[in-house]
Amino acid sequence: MKLFLVFVLFFQLRNLPPPVTSLSSDGLSLLALKSAVDLAVAGEDDPFADWNENDPHPCHWSGVSCMNVSADTDPRVVGINIADKNIQGYIPSELGSLVYLRRLNLRGNRLSGSIPEQLFNATSLHSLFLYGNNLSGPLPPSVCNLPRIQNLDLSHNALSGTIPGSFGKCTQLQRLVLARNNFSGEIREGIWSKMDNLVQLDLSNNRFSGELPQDLGELKSLSGTLNLSFNGFSGQIPESLGKLPVTVSFDLRDNNFTGEIPETGTFANQGPTAFLHNPGLCGFPLQKPCKNSSSSPASKNPVRGGTNSSSSKKGLKPGLIILISVADAAGVALIGLIVVYIYWKRKDSSGCSCTGKGKLGGGADGGGRTCSCWRGNSDNSSEVDSEKGAEDGVEGDLVSIDKGFSFELDELLRASAYVLGKSGLGIVYKVVLGNGIPVAVRRLGEGGAQRYKEFAAEVQAIGRVKHPNIVRLRAYYWAQDEKLLISDFISNGNLAAALRGRNGQASPSLTWSTRLKIMKGTARGLAYLHECNPRKYVHGDVKPSNLLLDADFNPYISDFGLNRLISITGSSSVTGSSSNNTAGDSVYSSTGYIGAALPSVRAAPPSERANNYRAPEARSPGSRPAQKWDVYSYGLVLLEMLTGKAPEASSPSTPSSSTSEGVVELVRWVRKGFEEENPLSEMVDPILLQEVHAKKEVLAVFHLALACTETDPELRPRMKTVSDNLERIGS
């Protein structure tokens, strides 16, 4: 009887219609991810709202990308992007059955649990982004069973354990980011010498310990920052790190390194911040000499000839003492004669700066002119003697900074002037002198009458800055009611006008080679300001409107040092400015004379002059200018030149709600594009797409721009490093 009932039941089941499920195998694997997360946490923005199990395939689901791997099969899943959706749950092992999956991006959620071993059965996987979750457990050793793995970012989780020795198999790995986890133990020797393609290595903010392996110095493709900071590494820093590319910056802060810092190779390019908070470290560039260093005075003056200590204590013979005394007296007398000669020579050759018809650069008094004399007229500077008269504002002083650049004050004040623009840093005119030479004249504020010495010292310092890519200051004029700066006029406007043009599009002349020339020249000028002159300057206002272009599109950095001069002359402090040729805020075409006929133009209030290129830390009240501000601003300029999009806009279609958000969004938009491996055509300025041969160069500049715009200033490269990197591109 039981056998009969089983037979009847089997017969009835055979006649039932098959279950309705037409979803592909890839779709079923993706539904495992939907089941593994808590949809209630996602809120209204449900990333799985259109994941329908009745669909034939998942290729139109949100966050899923597919492609046809062959002509006779259905499209297969190659990408999953469910990022920043606030979902909570775990990573299902079923995702490992997606054999054609190339990119998995689940960053910025609240996923927990461990990374399943089965995930690495997806052998096509080459980019895995899981950072910003709550994942725990060890790093699966099978991760390097993936033959194509290139990008592995597991940062900002709670992963623990050590780096497996099997990582030596990751020969295709380009980016390894494990920062801000709980990894511990020593970093093994023999892994890094096999990673010929590794570009980025970030192991910061973990619990690693022990000595660094020597083969870290064999990462020949490394660029940007080697970040090992905030760990427990100990021992001496391997000299082999000096073999890394010269463009690599170190971040070895907050460890337990000891001994002397090597000075060979790449070490010579590092600043002191790279080694801070390692109490046992000494030597250059730290201000902590090593006790047994070969540079100590004792080692530089060893006892020679086998003499003992008693022989070195013997006094000199009387005859030798007399001879030395006579020689010293003769030397002092000779120096005194030289000083007297120079004094009378300079007194005889003193010149005068004059008002009225006096000529800039000096001349004899006469013709009813009022003159005030200065000492000498060197190529670098001129110092006015009659400082009291200048401070009182009784008479104006026209002072030449470059003796080879000479014209009359009367000629300047009566020449036709064209208003180029205005900003919080003064009104800018183009003035054509009598000899046909155009100059740019910036009219500053009317205050600061009691601060002439401070003003003159600051101007002289600016005048000493001489570089082919920095606008040259030639002279200045000081009076109580008039303060002028005279500099070279650069004829082809500024980079902002060239990029945006009259119709909002870049000029056709801005080809890739032209943009690369502008990038390189600007980087050289900023590197000079930062490191290649006696004072380590900060520009503080790097943006396209302050990058002037000549007829050959050579760049010139303008507005250097003007914020300080404005504060001296009593004008309101500003956060933005216009270039000295074409204004970034307003442009005028009125004409007149600087001396009288031309009316002054009121500068825009600070709220209208927000600088969208400032670094995030520069926006905090009371922050002090730093060179890494310039690096960030320069990185934004690079991104604008590459994408054709200004920081004010967050994406091609979505304008930002605020300026500060727009700056962040431009950087974030580019980073997201690279993470998702979007086609270059979606990010780069369309004008550049015609130059196919420049693709590799464009990619290299993109990576450099992203390094410059790191949120943490310590992670940004030095400007000299940026310049060296650019010089290698296209050469």
XYZ file of C-alpha atoms in Angstrom:
731
model
C 0.000 0.000 0.000
C 2.809 2.442 0.869
C 4.526 1.599 -2.368
C 1.317 2.394 -4.233
C 1.002 5.833 -2.561
C 4.599 6.703 -3.390
C 3.970 5.765 -7.026
C 0.846 7.963 -7.192
C 2.682 10.920 -5.608
C 5.581 10.599 -8.070
C 3.155 10.474 -11.003
C 1.397 13.656 -9.846
C 4.677 15.554 -9.346
C 5.744 14.670 -12.886
C 2.632 16.312 -14.265
C 3.159 19.602 -12.361
C 4.454 22.544 -14.475
C 8.121 23.427 -13.915
C 8.875 26.365 -11.545
C 8.916 29.747 -13.257
C 12.562 30.927 -13.046
C 14.268 32.320 -16.089
C 17.056 34.216 -14.234
C 20.590 33.370 -15.336
C 23.130 31.741 -13.034
C 24.925 35.080 -12.586
C 21.649 36.635 -11.484
C 21.081 33.893 -8.915
C 24.539 34.522 -7.465
C 23.756 38.225 -7.175
C 20.499 37.496 -5.361
C 22.658 35.882 -2.664
C 24.189 39.328 -2.075
C 20.718 40.871 -1.829
C 19.749 38.238 0.740
C 22.934 38.765 2.769
C 22.336 42.424 3.565
C 19.849 44.236 5.748
C 17.761 46.283 3.324
C 16.094 48.212 6.133
C 19.416 49.888 6.918
C 19.719 51.272 3.406
C 16.592 53.376 3.914
C 14.892 55.023 0.974
C 17.946 54.682 -1.257
C 17.597 50.936 -1.750
C 20.372 49.821 -4.159
C 18.496 46.549 -4.831
C 15.094 48.033 -5.638
C 15.206 46.875 -9.264
C 16.848 43.494 -8.627
C 13.956 41.338 -9.883
C 14.289 37.555 -9.823
C 11.873 37.250 -12.746
C 14.286 39.016 -15.116
C 16.160 36.855 -17.645
C 19.503 38.378 -16.680
C 20.769 41.025 -14.218
C 22.500 43.318 -16.683
C 20.106 46.238 -16.210
C 20.110 46.022 -12.408
C 21.508 49.014 -10.518
C 25.222 48.685 -9.808
C 25.696 45.738 -12.187
C 27.634 45.872 -15.449
C 27.822 43.124 -18.075
C 29.485 42.332 -21.356
C 29.235 39.665 -24.050
C 32.136 37.272 -23.631
C 31.209 35.380 -26.789
C 28.785 35.766 -29.659
C 26.591 32.763 -28.833
C 26.104 33.290 -25.078
C 24.169 35.648 -22.874
C 25.993 38.674 -21.429
C 27.907 37.917 -18.229
C 28.400 40.005 -15.089
C 31.814 41.743 -15.084
C 31.301 44.474 -12.490
C 29.459 45.100 -9.204
C 29.393 48.585 -7.699
C 27.313 48.933 -4.520
C 29.358 51.678 -2.814
C 28.420 54.186 -0.099
C 24.895 52.772 0.332
C 25.019 52.247 4.114
C 24.033 48.592 3.780
C 24.705 46.167 6.635
C 25.339 42.436 6.378
C 28.098 40.166 5.071
C 29.812 39.217 1.809
C 28.268 35.960 0.495
C 30.552 33.229 -0.823
C 28.275 32.826 -3.867
C 29.947 35.851 -5.474
C 32.914 33.588 -6.172
C 30.865 31.751 -8.796
C 30.862 34.872 -11.007
C 33.724 33.588 -13.142
C 33.801 36.688 -15.376
C 33.624 39.221 -12.537
C 36.415 41.793 -12.926
C 35.537 44.594 -10.486
C 33.899 44.310 -7.087
C 33.306 47.607 -5.263
C 31.495 47.405 -1.920
C 33.327 50.270 -0.213
C 31.798 52.683 2.262
C 29.175 50.372 3.762
C 28.773 48.551 7.081
C 29.523 45.021 5.985
C 30.959 42.796 8.705
C 32.325 39.296 9.081
C 35.314 37.878 7.242
C 36.235 37.917 3.578
C 35.136 34.483 2.282
C 37.806 32.283 0.742
C 35.377 31.260 -2.003
C 35.315 34.853 -3.292
C 38.693 34.256 -4.903
C 37.273 31.520 -7.128
C 36.238 34.416 -9.364
C 39.515 34.125 -11.253
C 38.866 37.113 -13.548
C 38.788 39.514 -10.589
C 41.415 42.271 -10.917
C 40.009 45.100 -8.747
C 38.664 44.570 -5.221
C 37.535 47.631 -3.237
C 36.212 46.777 0.239
C 37.528 49.731 2.209
C 35.421 51.597 4.736
C 33.500 48.622 6.179
C 33.620 46.594 9.420
C 35.259 43.473 8.006
C 37.336 41.371 10.386
C 39.441 38.224 10.388
C 42.660 37.467 8.511
C 43.618 38.311 4.977
C 42.871 35.156 2.943
C 46.128 33.739 1.522
C 44.235 32.656 -1.615
C 43.891 36.302 -2.716
C 47.009 35.889 -4.838
C 45.536 32.871 -6.574
C 43.847 35.509 -8.707
C 46.147 35.710 -11.733
C 44.976 39.203 -12.752
C 44.614 40.991 -9.413
C 45.855 44.580 -9.790
C 44.014 46.726 -7.221
C 43.431 45.592 -3.648
C 42.103 48.189 -1.199
C 40.981 46.776 2.160
C 41.719 49.880 4.236
C 39.543 51.234 7.071
C 38.342 47.855 8.351
C 39.176 45.660 11.347
C 41.185 42.967 9.558
C 43.945 41.294 11.545
C 46.763 38.784 11.275
C 49.876 38.994 9.138
C 50.600 39.485 5.455
C 50.777 35.938 4.048
C 53.960 34.774 2.359
C 51.826 33.835 -0.644
C 51.665 37.551 -1.500
C 54.813 36.988 -3.508
C 52.535 35.473 -6.161
C 50.775 38.815 -6.692
C 53.148 39.786 -9.467
C 50.501 41.827 -11.308
C 49.498 43.841 -8.231
C 49.646 47.608 -8.792
C 47.995 49.025 -5.659
C 48.033 47.464 -2.205
C 46.263 49.559 0.464
C 45.839 47.945 3.892
C 45.836 51.117 6.007
C 43.820 51.483 9.227
C 43.349 47.854 10.159
C 44.721 45.644 12.942
C 47.382 43.786 10.974
C 50.409 42.807 13.041
C 53.668 40.872 12.953
C 56.692 41.344 10.737
C 56.667 42.046 7.022
C 58.339 39.091 5.407
C 61.428 39.179 3.236
C 61.185 37.874 -0.311
C 57.696 39.184 -1.145
C 58.414 42.637 -2.532
C 61.190 41.806 -4.989
C 58.604 39.992 -7.124
C 56.151 42.895 -7.303
C 57.562 44.619 -10.354
C 54.295 46.454 -11.084
C 53.479 47.805 -7.609
C 52.768 51.545 -7.850
C 51.181 52.235 -4.436
C 51.914 50.669 -1.038
C 50.111 51.903 2.083
C 50.447 49.871 5.299
C 49.913 52.792 7.677
C 47.955 52.742 10.950
C 48.356 49.063 11.784
C 50.345 47.108 14.371
C 53.206 45.858 12.242
C 56.509 45.362 14.053
C 60.059 44.216 13.472
C 62.610 45.433 10.973
C 61.799 46.442 7.433
C 62.847 43.890 4.800
C 65.679 44.868 2.505
C 63.754 43.974 -0.650
C 61.340 46.881 -0.144
C 63.964 48.851 -2.029
C 63.347 46.722 -5.125
C 59.872 48.153 -5.805
C 61.076 49.860 -8.966
C 57.608 50.947 -10.166
C 56.621 52.600 -6.882
C 55.468 56.230 -7.069
C 53.802 58.704 -4.744
C 54.231 57.922 -1.049
C 55.577 54.779 0.584
C 53.394 54.987 3.694
C 54.482 52.869 6.669
C 53.529 55.405 9.335
C 51.844 54.743 12.703
C 53.086 51.197 13.242
C 55.661 49.588 15.511
C 58.517 49.048 13.065
C 61.932 49.026 14.715
C 65.625 48.752 13.904
C 67.520 50.798 11.360
C 65.946 52.110 8.174
C 67.344 49.966 5.340
C 69.705 51.793 2.995
C 68.094 49.810 0.186
C 65.130 52.232 0.290
C 67.479 54.743 -1.308
C 67.247 52.682 -4.507
C 63.546 53.489 -4.903
C 62.641 55.973 -7.668
C 63.608 59.542 -6.777
C 59.968 60.591 -7.099
C 58.925 58.459 -4.104
C 58.181 60.210 -0.809
C 58.576 58.396 2.500
C 56.147 58.503 5.425
C 57.818 56.635 8.282
C 56.347 58.696 11.125
C 55.390 57.302 14.518
C 57.427 54.110 14.588
C 60.384 52.898 16.655
C 63.181 53.234 14.107
C 66.670 53.818 15.490
C 70.082 54.844 14.233
C 71.209 57.297 11.575
C 69.009 58.108 8.588
C 70.806 57.113 5.353
C 71.613 59.974 2.974
C 71.989 58.027 -0.266
C 69.724 58.049 -3.289
C 66.061 58.816 -2.606
C 66.777 59.712 1.040
C 68.346 62.983 -0.138
C 64.918 64.140 -1.406
C 63.023 63.610 1.856
C 61.966 66.304 4.302
C 62.008 66.030 8.105
C 58.277 65.222 8.369
C 58.943 61.823 6.807
C 60.796 60.682 9.971
C 59.006 62.482 12.826
C 58.190 60.772 16.141
C 60.896 58.136 15.954
C 62.837 58.967 19.154
C 65.807 56.795 18.241
C 66.430 58.338 14.799
C 69.121 60.938 14.163
C 70.904 62.671 11.306
C 69.789 64.674 8.298
C 67.112 65.965 7.727
C 66.175 65.843 11.420
C 67.585 68.525 13.684
C 69.177 65.822 15.804
C 72.851 65.024 15.121
C 74.107 61.533 15.752
C 76.572 61.212 18.629
C 78.972 58.966 16.724
C 78.416 60.616 13.362
C 81.403 61.046 11.090
C 80.407 64.707 10.748
C 81.199 65.501 14.382
C 84.056 67.919 15.087
C 86.079 65.271 16.839
C 86.083 63.003 13.842
C 86.975 65.830 11.494
C 90.152 66.651 13.469
C 91.851 63.359 14.336
C 95.279 63.305 15.984
C 97.806 62.804 13.220
C 101.317 61.453 13.014
C 100.916 59.056 15.938
C 101.356 61.812 18.550
C 99.928 61.179 21.964
C 97.640 63.414 23.982
C 100.500 64.966 25.966
C 102.197 66.272 22.824
C 98.987 67.967 21.663
C 98.862 69.983 24.874
C 102.258 71.633 24.388
C 102.158 75.425 23.853
C 103.420 77.261 20.760
C 106.919 78.689 20.588
C 107.261 82.471 21.312
C 108.589 83.279 17.818
C 105.617 81.589 16.174
C 103.209 83.534 18.396
C 104.791 86.877 17.334
C 104.623 85.903 13.657
C 100.909 85.033 13.939
C 100.166 88.336 15.733
C 101.872 90.398 12.997
C 99.949 88.535 10.304
C 96.645 89.155 12.093
C 97.362 92.890 12.417
C 98.217 93.161 8.724
C 95.002 91.360 7.803
C 92.852 93.678 9.937
C 94.522 96.757 8.393
C 93.917 95.463 4.863
C 90.224 94.820 5.590
C 89.879 98.349 7.015
C 91.328 99.889 3.837
C 88.920 97.891 1.699
C 85.925 99.023 3.772
C 86.946 102.709 3.529
C 87.442 102.413 -0.248
C 84.024 100.809 -0.774
C 82.347 103.473 1.388
C 83.765 106.410 -0.628
C 83.191 104.609 -3.908
C 79.510 104.060 -3.169
C 79.064 107.589 -1.844
C 80.438 109.032 -5.086
C 78.174 106.866 -7.247
C 74.918 107.381 -5.342
C 71.866 108.151 -7.493
C 68.483 109.731 -6.943
C 64.898 108.623 -7.434
C 62.768 111.566 -8.370
C 59.203 112.683 -8.678
C 58.104 114.922 -11.500
C 60.273 114.270 -14.569
C 62.910 112.242 -12.773
C 64.090 109.091 -14.486
C 63.621 105.714 -12.812
C 67.026 104.303 -11.974
C 68.852 107.476 -10.832
C 70.130 110.777 -12.199
C 71.389 114.212 -11.196
C 69.100 116.649 -9.461
C 67.837 119.577 -11.502
C 64.950 121.046 -13.428
C 62.786 121.655 -10.370
C 62.524 117.961 -9.544
C 62.214 116.651 -5.996
C 64.674 113.788 -5.494
C 65.474 111.329 -2.737
C 68.732 109.411 -3.022
C 69.419 105.725 -2.454
C 72.640 103.794 -1.971
C 73.850 102.110 -5.091
C 71.592 100.562 -7.689
C 72.466 96.894 -7.791
C 70.802 94.353 -9.989
C 68.850 92.981 -7.075
C 67.600 95.946 -5.062
C 67.635 99.635 -4.214
C 67.287 100.990 -0.696
C 65.812 104.439 -0.289
C 67.610 106.738 2.136
C 64.824 109.228 2.668
C 62.580 106.776 4.504
C 61.184 109.474 6.772
C 59.930 111.499 3.839
C 58.323 108.442 2.273
C 56.623 107.477 5.521
C 55.207 110.972 5.881
C 53.909 110.755 2.324
C 55.284 114.224 1.462
C 56.789 113.106 -1.843
C 56.489 109.874 -3.812
C 59.439 107.570 -4.509
C 59.820 105.528 -7.668
C 62.282 102.739 -6.911
C 63.889 100.487 -9.481
C 64.442 96.863 -8.551
C 66.125 96.032 -11.857
C 68.705 98.573 -13.023
C 68.328 97.385 -16.623
C 64.707 98.474 -16.642
C 64.499 102.274 -16.725
C 61.811 104.842 -17.511
C 60.569 108.178 -16.199
C 57.925 108.525 -13.523
C 56.278 111.288 -15.530
C 56.164 108.894 -18.474
C 54.441 106.271 -16.320
C 51.858 108.608 -14.808
C 50.925 110.206 -18.139
C 50.889 107.075 -20.294
C 47.621 105.678 -21.588
C 46.369 102.977 -19.249
C 43.912 100.196 -19.962
C 42.076 98.648 -17.024
C 42.530 94.914 -17.272
C 40.692 93.941 -14.129
C 40.221 94.386 -10.420
C 40.111 92.264 -7.306
C 40.912 92.460 -3.640
C 44.575 92.628 -4.615
C 44.178 95.939 -6.415
C 43.302 97.286 -9.834
C 45.494 96.171 -12.742
C 46.391 98.326 -15.749
C 48.260 97.773 -18.947
C 50.505 100.780 -19.558
C 52.425 101.301 -22.801
C 55.531 103.383 -22.182
C 56.986 105.912 -24.587
C 59.436 103.354 -25.995
C 56.543 101.048 -26.870
C 57.228 98.558 -24.072
C 54.062 97.482 -22.214
C 54.127 96.957 -18.451
C 51.540 95.788 -15.945
C 50.830 98.250 -13.146
C 48.962 97.179 -10.056
C 47.412 99.893 -7.942
C 47.330 98.928 -4.265
C 45.546 100.515 -1.316
C 46.061 104.016 0.031
C 46.846 103.147 3.662
C 49.967 101.957 5.435
C 51.748 105.331 5.407
C 53.636 104.452 8.602
C 54.801 101.050 7.384
C 57.091 102.026 4.532
C 60.129 100.114 5.798
C 58.084 96.925 6.053
C 56.587 97.464 2.606
C 59.974 98.172 0.997
C 61.567 95.091 2.577
C 58.742 92.886 1.345
C 58.899 94.295 -2.186
C 62.669 93.864 -2.330
C 62.241 90.214 -1.300
C 59.687 89.681 -4.079
C 62.007 91.413 -6.542
C 64.798 88.969 -5.750
C 62.667 86.074 -6.964
C 63.857 85.527 -10.540
C 62.656 82.519 -12.491
C 61.601 82.038 -16.136
C 58.127 80.953 -15.013
C 57.443 83.685 -12.437
C 56.293 87.193 -13.355
C 59.183 89.600 -12.780
C 58.638 92.634 -10.524
C 60.600 95.572 -11.987
C 59.865 98.609 -9.803
C 57.494 100.143 -7.315
C 56.143 103.590 -6.486
C 55.318 104.712 -2.942
C 53.387 107.776 -1.812
C 50.817 108.400 0.869
C 47.890 108.273 -1.534
C 49.349 106.023 -4.235
C 51.183 102.716 -4.228
C 52.045 101.017 -7.501
C 53.801 97.777 -8.488
C 55.338 97.674 -11.970
C 55.972 94.247 -13.490
C 56.343 92.603 -16.865
C 53.228 92.473 -19.014
C 52.422 88.958 -20.247
C 50.556 89.222 -23.504
C 48.300 86.180 -23.869
C 45.943 86.413 -20.899
C 45.690 83.704 -18.263
C 45.004 79.983 -18.094
C 41.451 80.449 -16.800
C 40.475 82.377 -19.921
C 42.212 79.818 -22.157
C 40.438 76.880 -20.477
C 36.958 78.365 -20.336
C 36.964 80.796 -23.243
C 34.003 82.909 -24.260
C 31.743 79.896 -24.912
C 32.808 77.927 -21.823
C 35.083 75.613 -23.811
C 38.852 75.430 -23.941
C 40.773 77.188 -26.678
C 41.656 74.927 -29.639
C 45.253 76.005 -29.097
C 45.346 74.076 -25.818
C 46.537 70.813 -27.325
C 47.989 68.125 -25.088
C 51.576 69.189 -25.774
C 50.654 72.804 -24.941
C 48.946 71.809 -21.699
C 51.914 69.657 -20.742
C 54.198 72.647 -21.337
C 52.031 74.790 -19.052
C 51.959 72.062 -16.382
C 55.733 71.643 -16.409
C 56.542 75.356 -16.384
C 54.149 76.049 -13.519
C 55.568 73.156 -11.489
C 59.114 74.421 -12.043
C 58.144 77.901 -10.852
C 56.395 76.635 -7.720
C 59.281 74.270 -6.921
C 61.635 77.259 -7.164
C 59.491 79.256 -4.746
C 59.364 76.349 -2.309
C 62.954 75.154 -2.288
C 65.357 76.773 -4.713
C 65.875 80.203 -3.182
C 67.217 81.443 0.181
C 63.719 81.820 1.642
C 61.203 78.973 1.493
C 58.146 80.777 0.136
C 54.472 79.838 -0.042
C 52.410 81.317 -2.864
C 49.068 80.657 -1.173
C 46.843 81.542 -4.138
C 47.584 79.129 -6.979
C 44.754 79.013 -9.518
C 44.332 79.319 -13.300
C 43.645 83.082 -13.249
C 47.057 83.590 -11.626
C 48.876 81.590 -14.307
C 49.645 83.950 -17.193
C 50.508 82.833 -20.715
C 52.692 84.443 -23.333
C 52.301 84.140 -27.096
C 54.040 80.732 -27.050
C 51.919 79.519 -24.107
C 54.797 79.594 -21.681
C 53.314 79.961 -18.154
C 54.147 82.716 -15.651
C 53.062 82.591 -12.013
C 51.656 85.936 -10.904
C 50.366 87.535 -7.691
C 53.167 86.060 -5.613
C 53.510 87.870 -2.261
C 50.660 90.306 -2.856
C 48.492 89.244 0.072
C 51.249 90.387 2.411
C 51.599 93.745 0.624
C 47.844 94.293 0.755
C 47.842 93.760 4.505
C 50.614 96.361 4.846
C 48.835 98.956 2.719
C 45.678 98.592 4.750
C 43.290 96.991 2.262
C 40.922 94.258 3.410
C 42.390 90.786 3.402
C 41.234 88.530 0.645
C 41.061 84.923 -0.267
C 41.200 85.346 -4.000
C 42.689 87.633 -6.570
C 42.956 88.354 -10.227
C 46.026 88.009 -12.333
C 48.026 91.062 -13.217
C 46.940 90.846 -16.825
C 43.430 89.473 -16.876
C 41.152 89.585 -13.889
C 39.630 86.525 -12.393
C 36.670 88.475 -11.013
C 35.803 91.298 -13.406
C 37.272 92.607 -16.653
C 37.117 96.194 -17.890
C 38.066 97.943 -21.095
C 37.999 101.557 -19.943
C 41.010 103.733 -20.657
C 42.547 106.821 -19.104
C 45.696 107.877 -17.247
C 47.053 106.377 -14.060
C 48.034 109.793 -12.789
C 44.642 111.483 -12.728
C 42.049 110.895 -15.399
C 41.326 107.230 -14.725
C 38.736 106.710 -11.959
C 39.425 104.072 -9.381
C 37.316 100.917 -9.380
C 35.950 99.468 -6.183
C 37.169 95.953 -5.507
C 34.691 93.192 -4.939
C 33.997 92.206 -1.341
C 35.715 89.064 -0.018
C 32.526 87.022 -0.262
C 32.608 87.448 -4.030
C 36.195 86.306 -4.334
C 36.145 82.788 -2.892
C 39.162 80.792 -4.002
C 37.856 77.400 -5.106
C 41.379 75.992 -5.385
C 42.339 76.183 -1.718
C 43.330 73.053 0.187
C 40.796 71.726 2.734
C 43.003 72.652 5.696
C 43.416 76.193 4.317
C 39.707 76.822 4.831
C 39.990 76.570 8.619
C 40.036 79.972 10.363
C 43.444 80.949 11.677
C 45.368 78.353 9.663
C 48.913 79.292 8.682
C 49.967 79.059 5.016
C 51.996 75.963 4.141
C 53.671 74.724 0.987
C 51.351 71.717 0.820
C 48.527 74.232 0.229
C 50.173 75.107 -3.071
C 50.568 71.408 -3.929
C 46.841 70.802 -3.447
C 45.877 73.877 -5.473
C 48.250 72.848 -8.234
C 46.684 69.372 -8.254
C 43.262 70.937 -8.808
C 44.672 72.975 -11.692
C 45.990 69.733 -13.216
C 42.567 68.092 -12.870
C 40.906 71.059 -14.549
C 43.387 70.941 -17.424
C 42.796 67.195 -17.814
C 39.007 67.124 -17.494
C 38.066 70.587 -18.698
C 35.895 70.953 -15.573
C 36.404 73.653 -12.970
C 36.192 72.815 -9.234
C 32.871 74.640 -8.982
C 31.106 71.729 -10.721
C 30.964 68.299 -9.116
C 30.287 66.295 -12.290
C 29.379 66.852 -15.930
C 25.680 66.878 -15.129
C 25.310 67.661 -11.447
C 26.400 71.072 -10.222
C 27.538 71.273 -6.643
C 25.400 72.990 -4.055
C 28.347 74.865 -2.638
C 31.823 75.856 -3.623
C 33.634 73.776 -1.001
C 31.590 70.697 -1.912
C 32.353 71.308 -5.568
C 36.092 71.204 -4.948
C 35.793 67.943 -3.042
C 33.424 66.495 -5.637
C 35.774 67.130 -8.562
C 38.517 65.139 -6.845
C 36.057 62.474 -5.706
C 34.537 62.217 -9.170
C 37.930 61.534 -10.738
C 38.900 59.018 -8.030
C 35.610 57.208 -8.458
C 36.136 57.084 -12.210
C 39.460 55.328 -11.766
C 38.113 52.942 -9.135
C 35.295 51.895 -11.433
C 37.680 51.853 -14.388
C 35.497 54.147 -16.440
C 36.706 54.790 -19.980
C 39.163 57.650 -20.232
C 36.814 59.291 -22.737
C 34.294 59.869 -19.909
C 36.741 61.861 -17.790
C 39.153 63.654 -20.091
C 38.512 66.946 -21.903
C 36.971 66.026 -25.299
C 39.508 68.224 -27.087
C 42.276 65.862 -25.942
C 40.586 62.730 -27.264
C 41.927 63.422 -30.730
C 45.495 62.950 -29.505
C 45.384 59.193 -29.018
C 49.164 58.895 -28.690
C 49.048 60.869 -25.447
C 46.864 58.389 -23.531
C 49.667 57.052 -21.330
C 50.906 60.559 -20.615
C 47.380 61.688 -19.662
C 47.029 58.742 -17.273
C 50.379 59.541 -15.663
C 49.318 63.152 -15.038
C 45.976 61.983 -13.636
C 47.750 59.859 -11.023
C 50.052 62.747 -10.174
C 47.085 65.119 -9.754
C 45.348 62.669 -7.420
C 48.510 62.417 -5.308
C 48.622 66.222 -5.051
C 44.986 66.381 -3.904
C 45.251 63.921 -1.029
C 43.207 65.103 1.959
C 46.110 64.513 4.356
C 48.792 67.150 3.604
C 51.552 64.766 4.684
C 50.603 62.365 1.902
C 51.006 64.993 -0.803
C 54.359 65.014 -2.605
C 56.732 67.979 -2.479
C 56.500 70.392 -5.368
C 60.017 69.460 -6.473
C 58.954 65.814 -6.657
C 55.915 66.784 -8.725
C 58.093 68.789 -11.100
C 60.604 65.946 -11.489
C 57.751 63.543 -12.259
C 56.299 65.830 -14.917
C 59.663 66.349 -16.597
C 59.812 62.614 -17.258
C 56.437 62.623 -19.015
C 56.684 63.109 -22.742
C 60.444 63.577 -22.704
